PDB file of C-alpha atoms in Angstrom:
ATOM      1  CA  GLY O   7       0.000   0.000   0.000  1.00  0.00           C
ATOM      2  CA  LYS O   8       2.999   2.367  -0.158  1.00  0.00           C
ATOM      3  CA  THR O   9       4.967   3.939  -3.001  1.00  0.00           C
ATOM      4  CA  VAL O  10       8.664   3.019  -3.035  1.00  0.00           C
ATOM      5  CA  ARG O  11      11.725   4.164  -4.963  1.00  0.00           C
ATOM      6  CA  LEU O  12      13.717   1.311  -6.453  1.00  0.00           C
ATOM      7  CA  THR O  13      17.358   1.375  -7.382  1.00  0.00           C
ATOM      8  CA  TYR O  14      17.161  -0.928 -10.360  1.00  0.00           C
ATOM      9  CA  HIS O  15      19.997  -2.188 -12.518  1.00  0.00           C
ATOM     10  CA  GLY O  16      18.344  -3.158 -15.789  1.00  0.00           C
ATOM     11  CA  ALA O  17      20.451  -5.366 -18.048  1.00  0.00           C
ATOM     12  CA  SER O  18      19.281  -3.728 -21.279  1.00  0.00           C
ATOM     13  CA  ARG O  19      20.456  -0.246 -20.316  1.00  0.00           C
ATOM     14  CA  GLY O  20      23.504  -1.200 -18.264  1.00  0.00           C
ATOM     15  CA  VAL O  21      22.855   1.617 -15.784  1.00  0.00           C
ATOM     16  CA  ALA O  22      20.895   1.935 -12.563  1.00  0.00           C
ATOM     17  CA  THR O  23      17.551   3.732 -12.633  1.00  0.00           C
ATOM     18  CA  THR O  24      15.445   4.932  -9.706  1.00  0.00           C
ATOM     19  CA  PRO O  25      11.781   4.506 -10.615  1.00  0.00           C
ATOM     20  CA  GLU O  26       9.041   5.324  -8.121  1.00  0.00           C
ATOM     21  CA  VAL O  27       6.546   2.477  -8.150  1.00  0.00           C
ATOM     22  CA  ASP O  28       3.441   1.162  -6.455  1.00  0.00           C
ATOM     23  CA  PRO O  29       4.265  -2.540  -5.874  1.00  0.00           C
ATOM     24  CA  ALA O  30       1.434  -4.941  -6.681  1.00  0.00           C
ATOM     25  CA  VAL O  31       2.482  -8.576  -7.168  1.00  0.00           C
ATOM     26  CA  LEU O  32       5.498 -10.836  -6.676  1.00  0.00           C
ATOM     27  CA  GLY O  33       5.853 -13.853  -8.942  1.00  0.00           C
ATOM     28  CA  THR O  34       8.310 -16.223 -10.569  1.00  0.00           C
ATOM     29  CA  ARG O  35       8.925 -17.071 -14.204  1.00  0.00           C
ATOM     30  CA  ASP O  36      11.738 -19.080 -15.772  1.00  0.00           C
ATOM     31  CA  GLY O  37      13.385 -19.450 -12.353  1.00  0.00           C
ATOM     32  CA  TYR O  38      13.527 -15.702 -11.603  1.00  0.00           C
ATOM     33  CA  GLY O  39      11.525 -13.637  -9.143  1.00  0.00           C
ATOM     34  CA  TYR O  40       9.679 -10.578 -10.466  1.00  0.00           C
ATOM     35  CA  LEU O  41       7.875  -7.574  -9.031  1.00  0.00           C
ATOM     36  CA  THR O  42       4.950  -6.216 -11.013  1.00  0.00           C
ATOM     37  CA  ALA O  43       4.419  -2.565 -10.107  1.00  0.00           C
ATOM     38  CA  TRP O  44       2.808   0.602 -11.391  1.00  0.00           C
ATOM     39  CA  ALA O  45       5.650   2.855 -12.576  1.00  0.00           C
ATOM     40  CA  HIS O  46       4.763   6.495 -11.882  1.00  0.00           C
ATOM     41  CA  GLU O  47       7.096   7.958 -14.536  1.00  0.00           C
ATOM     42  CA  ARG O  48       5.785   5.643 -17.243  1.00  0.00           C
ATOM     43  CA  GLY O  49       2.158   5.733 -16.148  1.00  0.00           C
ATOM     44  CA  ASP O  50       1.917   2.000 -16.794  1.00  0.00           C
ATOM     45  CA  TRP O  51       2.592  -1.428 -15.344  1.00  0.00           C
ATOM     46  CA  ARG O  52       6.215  -2.599 -15.399  1.00  0.00           C
ATOM     47  CA  THR O  53       7.892  -5.829 -14.362  1.00  0.00           C
ATOM     48  CA  TYR O  54      11.201  -5.735 -12.439  1.00  0.00           C
ATOM     49  CA  ARG O  55      13.480  -8.708 -11.906  1.00  0.00           C
ATOM     50  CA  LEU O  56      14.106  -9.050  -8.169  1.00  0.00           C
ATOM     51  CA  ASP O  57      17.811  -9.833  -8.493  1.00  0.00           C
ATOM     52  CA  ARG O  58      18.280  -6.493 -10.302  1.00  0.00           C
ATOM     53  CA  ILE O  59      16.676  -4.437  -7.521  1.00  0.00           C
ATOM     54  CA  VAL O  60      19.662  -3.263  -5.464  1.00  0.00           C
ATOM     55  CA  ALA O  61      17.768  -1.005  -3.027  1.00  0.00           C
ATOM     56  CA  VAL O  62      14.224  -0.098  -1.990  1.00  0.00           C
ATOM     57  CA  GLU O  63      13.429   3.202  -0.273  1.00  0.00           C
ATOM     58  CA  ALA O  64      10.064   4.120   1.203  1.00  0.00           C
ATOM     59  CA  THR O  65       8.777   7.464  -0.075  1.00  0.00           C
ATOM     60  CA  GLY O  66       6.102   7.851   2.596  1.00  0.00           C
ATOM     61  CA  ALA O  67       3.396   8.276  -0.051  1.00  0.00           C
ATOM     62  CA  ALA O  68       0.386   6.007  -0.205  1.00  0.00           C
ATOM     63  CA  ALA O  69       0.060   3.866  -3.336  1.00  0.00           C
ATOM     64  CA  SER O  70      -2.846   4.679  -5.637  1.00  0.00           C
ATOM     65  CA  ALA O  71      -5.317   2.240  -7.151  1.00  0.00           C
ATOM     66  CA  HIS O  72      -4.373   1.297 -10.719  1.00  0.00           C
ATOM     67  CA  GLY O  73      -6.679  -1.649 -11.365  1.00  0.00           C
ATOM     68  CA  GLU O  74      -5.536  -5.220 -11.804  1.00  0.00           C
ATOM     69  CA  PRO O  75      -1.892  -5.727 -12.791  1.00  0.00           C
ATOM     70  CA  PRO O  76      -1.231  -7.838 -15.874  1.00  0.00           C
ATOM     71  CA  PRO O  77      -0.572 -11.514 -15.150  1.00  0.00           C
ATOM     72  CA  LEU O  78       3.025 -12.690 -15.037  1.00  0.00           C
ATOM     73  CA  ALA O  79       2.555 -15.655 -17.350  1.00  0.00           C
ATOM     74  CA  SER O  80       5.315 -17.550 -19.079  1.00  0.00           C
ATOM     75  CA  GLY O  81       4.519 -15.721 -22.289  1.00  0.00           C
ATOM     76  CA  TRP O  82       3.916 -12.200 -20.980  1.00  0.00           C
ATOM     77  CA  LEU O  83       5.763 -10.663 -23.929  1.00  0.00           C
ATOM     78  CA  ASP O  84       3.470 -12.634 -26.269  1.00  0.00           C
ATOM     79  CA  GLN O  85       0.683 -10.258 -25.301  1.00  0.00           C
ATOM     80  CA  ARG O  86       2.533  -7.193 -26.622  1.00  0.00           C
ATOM     81  CA  PRO O  87       1.019  -6.342 -30.029  1.00  0.00           C
ATOM     82  CA  ASP O  88       4.226  -4.557 -31.033  1.00  0.00           C
ATOM     83  CA  ALA O  89       6.488  -7.569 -30.315  1.00  0.00           C
ATOM     84  CA  VAL O  90       8.107  -9.217 -33.340  1.00  0.00           C
ATOM     85  CA  GLU O  91       9.973 -12.496 -33.441  1.00  0.00           C
ATOM     86  CA  VAL O  92      13.701 -12.245 -34.145  1.00  0.00           C
ATOM     87  CA  THR O  93      15.966 -15.251 -34.683  1.00  0.00           C
ATOM     88  CA  LEU O  94      19.641 -15.107 -33.726  1.00  0.00           C
ATOM     89  CA  ASP O  95      22.229 -17.733 -34.610  1.00  0.00           C
ATOM     90  CA  LEU O  96      24.832 -17.390 -31.886  1.00  0.00           C
ATOM     91  CA  ARG O  97      28.368 -18.637 -31.496  1.00  0.00           C
ATOM     92  CA  PRO O  98      29.201 -20.151 -28.070  1.00  0.00           C
ATOM     93  CA  ALA O  99      30.328 -16.772 -26.667  1.00  0.00           C
ATOM     94  CA  GLY O 100      26.785 -15.420 -27.110  1.00  0.00           C
ATOM     95  CA  SER O 101      24.739 -18.320 -25.822  1.00  0.00           C
ATOM     96  CA  TRP O 102      24.628 -16.766 -22.334  1.00  0.00           C
ATOM     97  CA  ILE O 103      21.601 -14.696 -23.371  1.00  0.00           C
ATOM     98  CA  VAL O 104      19.273 -17.696 -22.986  1.00  0.00           C
ATOM     99  CA  GLU O 105      19.885 -17.501 -19.232  1.00  0.00           C
ATOM    100  CA  TYR O 106      19.002 -13.795 -19.034  1.00  0.00           C
ATOM    101  CA  TYR O 107      16.196 -13.141 -21.490  1.00  0.00           C
ATOM    102  CA  PRO O 108      12.869 -14.851 -22.220  1.00  0.00           C
ATOM    103  CA  THR O 109      13.050 -16.933 -25.369  1.00  0.00           C
ATOM    104  CA  VAL O 110      10.488 -18.465 -27.698  1.00  0.00           C
ATOM    105  CA  SER O 111      12.824 -21.364 -28.459  1.00  0.00           C
ATOM    106  CA  VAL O 112      16.460 -22.445 -28.246  1.00  0.00           C
ATOM    107  CA  GLU O 113      17.947 -25.134 -30.447  1.00  0.00           C
ATOM    108  CA  PRO O 114      21.476 -26.368 -31.180  1.00  0.00           C
ATOM    109  CA  ARG O 115      22.657 -25.901 -34.742  1.00  0.00           C
ATOM    110  CA  PRO O 116      25.616 -27.309 -36.718  1.00  0.00           C
ATOM    111  CA  ARG O 117      29.121 -25.887 -36.193  1.00  0.00           C
ATOM    112  CA  GLY O 118      28.500 -25.120 -32.508  1.00  0.00           C
ATOM    113  CA  LEU O 119      25.854 -22.481 -33.151  1.00  0.00           C
ATOM    114  CA  THR O 120      22.740 -21.972 -31.047  1.00  0.00           C
ATOM    115  CA  ARG O 121      19.544 -20.697 -32.690  1.00  0.00           C
ATOM    116  CA  VAL O 122      17.581 -18.450 -30.339  1.00  0.00           C
ATOM    117  CA  ARG O 123      14.143 -17.035 -31.095  1.00  0.00           C
ATOM    118  CA  LEU O 124      13.160 -13.948 -29.096  1.00  0.00           C
ATOM    119  CA  LEU O 125      10.171 -11.660 -29.040  1.00  0.00           C
ATOM    120  CA  VAL O 126      11.344  -8.058 -29.328  1.00  0.00           C
ATOM    121  CA  ALA O 127       9.111  -5.118 -28.471  1.00  0.00           C
ATOM    122  CA  ASP O 128      11.861  -2.480 -28.337  1.00  0.00           C
ATOM    123  CA  PRO O 129      14.197  -2.117 -31.339  1.00  0.00           C
ATOM    124  CA  ALA O 130      16.618  -0.040 -29.215  1.00  0.00           C
ATOM    125  CA  TRP O 131      16.885  -2.952 -26.764  1.00  0.00           C
ATOM    126  CA  LEU O 132      17.733  -5.320 -29.641  1.00  0.00           C
ATOM    127  CA  ARG O 133      20.322  -2.858 -31.009  1.00  0.00           C
ATOM    128  CA  ARG O 134      22.062  -2.706 -27.598  1.00  0.00           C
ATOM    129  CA  LEU O 135      21.951  -6.504 -27.291  1.00  0.00           C
ATOM    130  CA  LEU O 136      23.429  -7.047 -30.757  1.00  0.00           C
ATOM    131  CA  LEU O 137      26.187  -4.500 -30.129  1.00  0.00           C
ATOM    132  CA  ARG O 138      26.970  -6.197 -26.812  1.00  0.00           C
ATOM    133  CA  LEU O 139      27.098  -9.625 -28.478  1.00  0.00           C
ATOM    134  CA  GLY O 140      29.243  -8.357 -31.361  1.00  0.00           C
ATOM    135  CA  PRO O 141      31.039 -11.163 -33.212  1.00  0.00           C
ATOM    136  CA  ALA O 142      29.136 -13.797 -31.211  1.00  0.00           C
ATOM    137  CA  VAL O 143      26.193 -13.170 -33.590  1.00  0.00           C
ATOM    138  CA  ALA O 144      26.485 -15.278 -36.736  1.00  0.00           C
ATOM    139  CA  ARG O 145      23.086 -14.403 -38.237  1.00  0.00           C
ATOM    140  CA  VAL O 146      19.988 -12.286 -37.563  1.00  0.00           C
ATOM    141  CA  ASP O 147      16.601 -12.971 -39.123  1.00  0.00           C
ATOM    142  CA  PRO O 148      14.933 -10.857 -40.307  1.00  0.00           C
ATOM    143  CA  PRO O 149      18.126  -9.086 -41.426  1.00  0.00           C
ATOM    144  CA  GLU O 150      16.518  -5.636 -41.127  1.00  0.00           C
ATOM    145  CA  ALA O 151      16.222  -6.214 -37.366  1.00  0.00           C
ATOM    146  CA  ALA O 152      20.009  -5.794 -37.180  1.00  0.00           C
ATOM    147  CA  ALA O 153      20.202  -2.713 -39.431  1.00  0.00           C
ATOM    148  CA  SER O 154      20.456  -0.100 -36.657  1.00  0.00           C
ATOM    149  CA  ALA O 155      23.075  -2.150 -34.779  1.00  0.00           C
ATOM    150  CA  ALA O 156      25.134  -2.539 -37.951  1.00  0.00           C
ATOM    151  CA  ALA O 157      24.892   1.216 -38.614  1.00  0.00           C
ATOM    152  CA  ALA O 158      25.933   2.026 -35.033  1.00  0.00           C
ATOM    153  CA  ALA O 159      28.913  -0.338 -35.314  1.00  0.00           C
ATOM    154  CA  ARG O 160      29.967   1.241 -38.635  1.00  0.00           C
ATOM    155  CA  ASP O 161      29.691   4.727 -37.116  1.00  0.00           C
ATOM    156  CA  ALA O 162      31.776   3.683 -34.119  1.00  0.00           C
ATOM    157  CA  LEU O 163      34.459   2.222 -36.368  1.00  0.00           C
ATOM    158  CA  ALA O 164      34.469   5.332 -38.566  1.00  0.00           C
ATOM    159  CA  ASP O 165      34.839   7.565 -35.492  1.00  0.00           C
ATOM    160  CA  HIS O 166      37.660   5.343 -34.241  1.00  0.00           C
ATOM    161  CA  HIS O 167      39.543   5.633 -37.538  1.00  0.00           C
ATOM    162  CA  LEU O 168      39.199   9.436 -37.471  1.00  0.00           C
ATOM    163  CA  ALA O 169      40.675   9.687 -33.977  1.00  0.00           C
TER     164      ALA O 169
END
């Protein structure tokens, strides 16, 4: 019944944020604990992985009513109308992502590759992931899903050569 300020280290951004939220539900999915809360800044429900919450501070404010939170089902990203399926063929150095992100499927491929299908609702999140994975990505389907990451990598290399 109280609003709290989280110190949250989200993997996609790589930096800590401090959202003020009205906590609603705790749940587990894929072996991880999650908090579903109303995020004041976003004006919408958000899900926070418990192991990425590094601090919780009471604000003293009473939480408001926001209706029923969305269910934390195994396919919660499936319900996002803007989510598209992206397939990554990963070399062994990139296969760690299956332990950190929800996947549609994971299957071994020839030559030590792992094929991972993900639902992606945020193209900027995918760009950051692909840049982080770098040469561990052997293939992206659809190819246009990797276009902004490829452009960012080219720009970075061009800037490096100018320096």
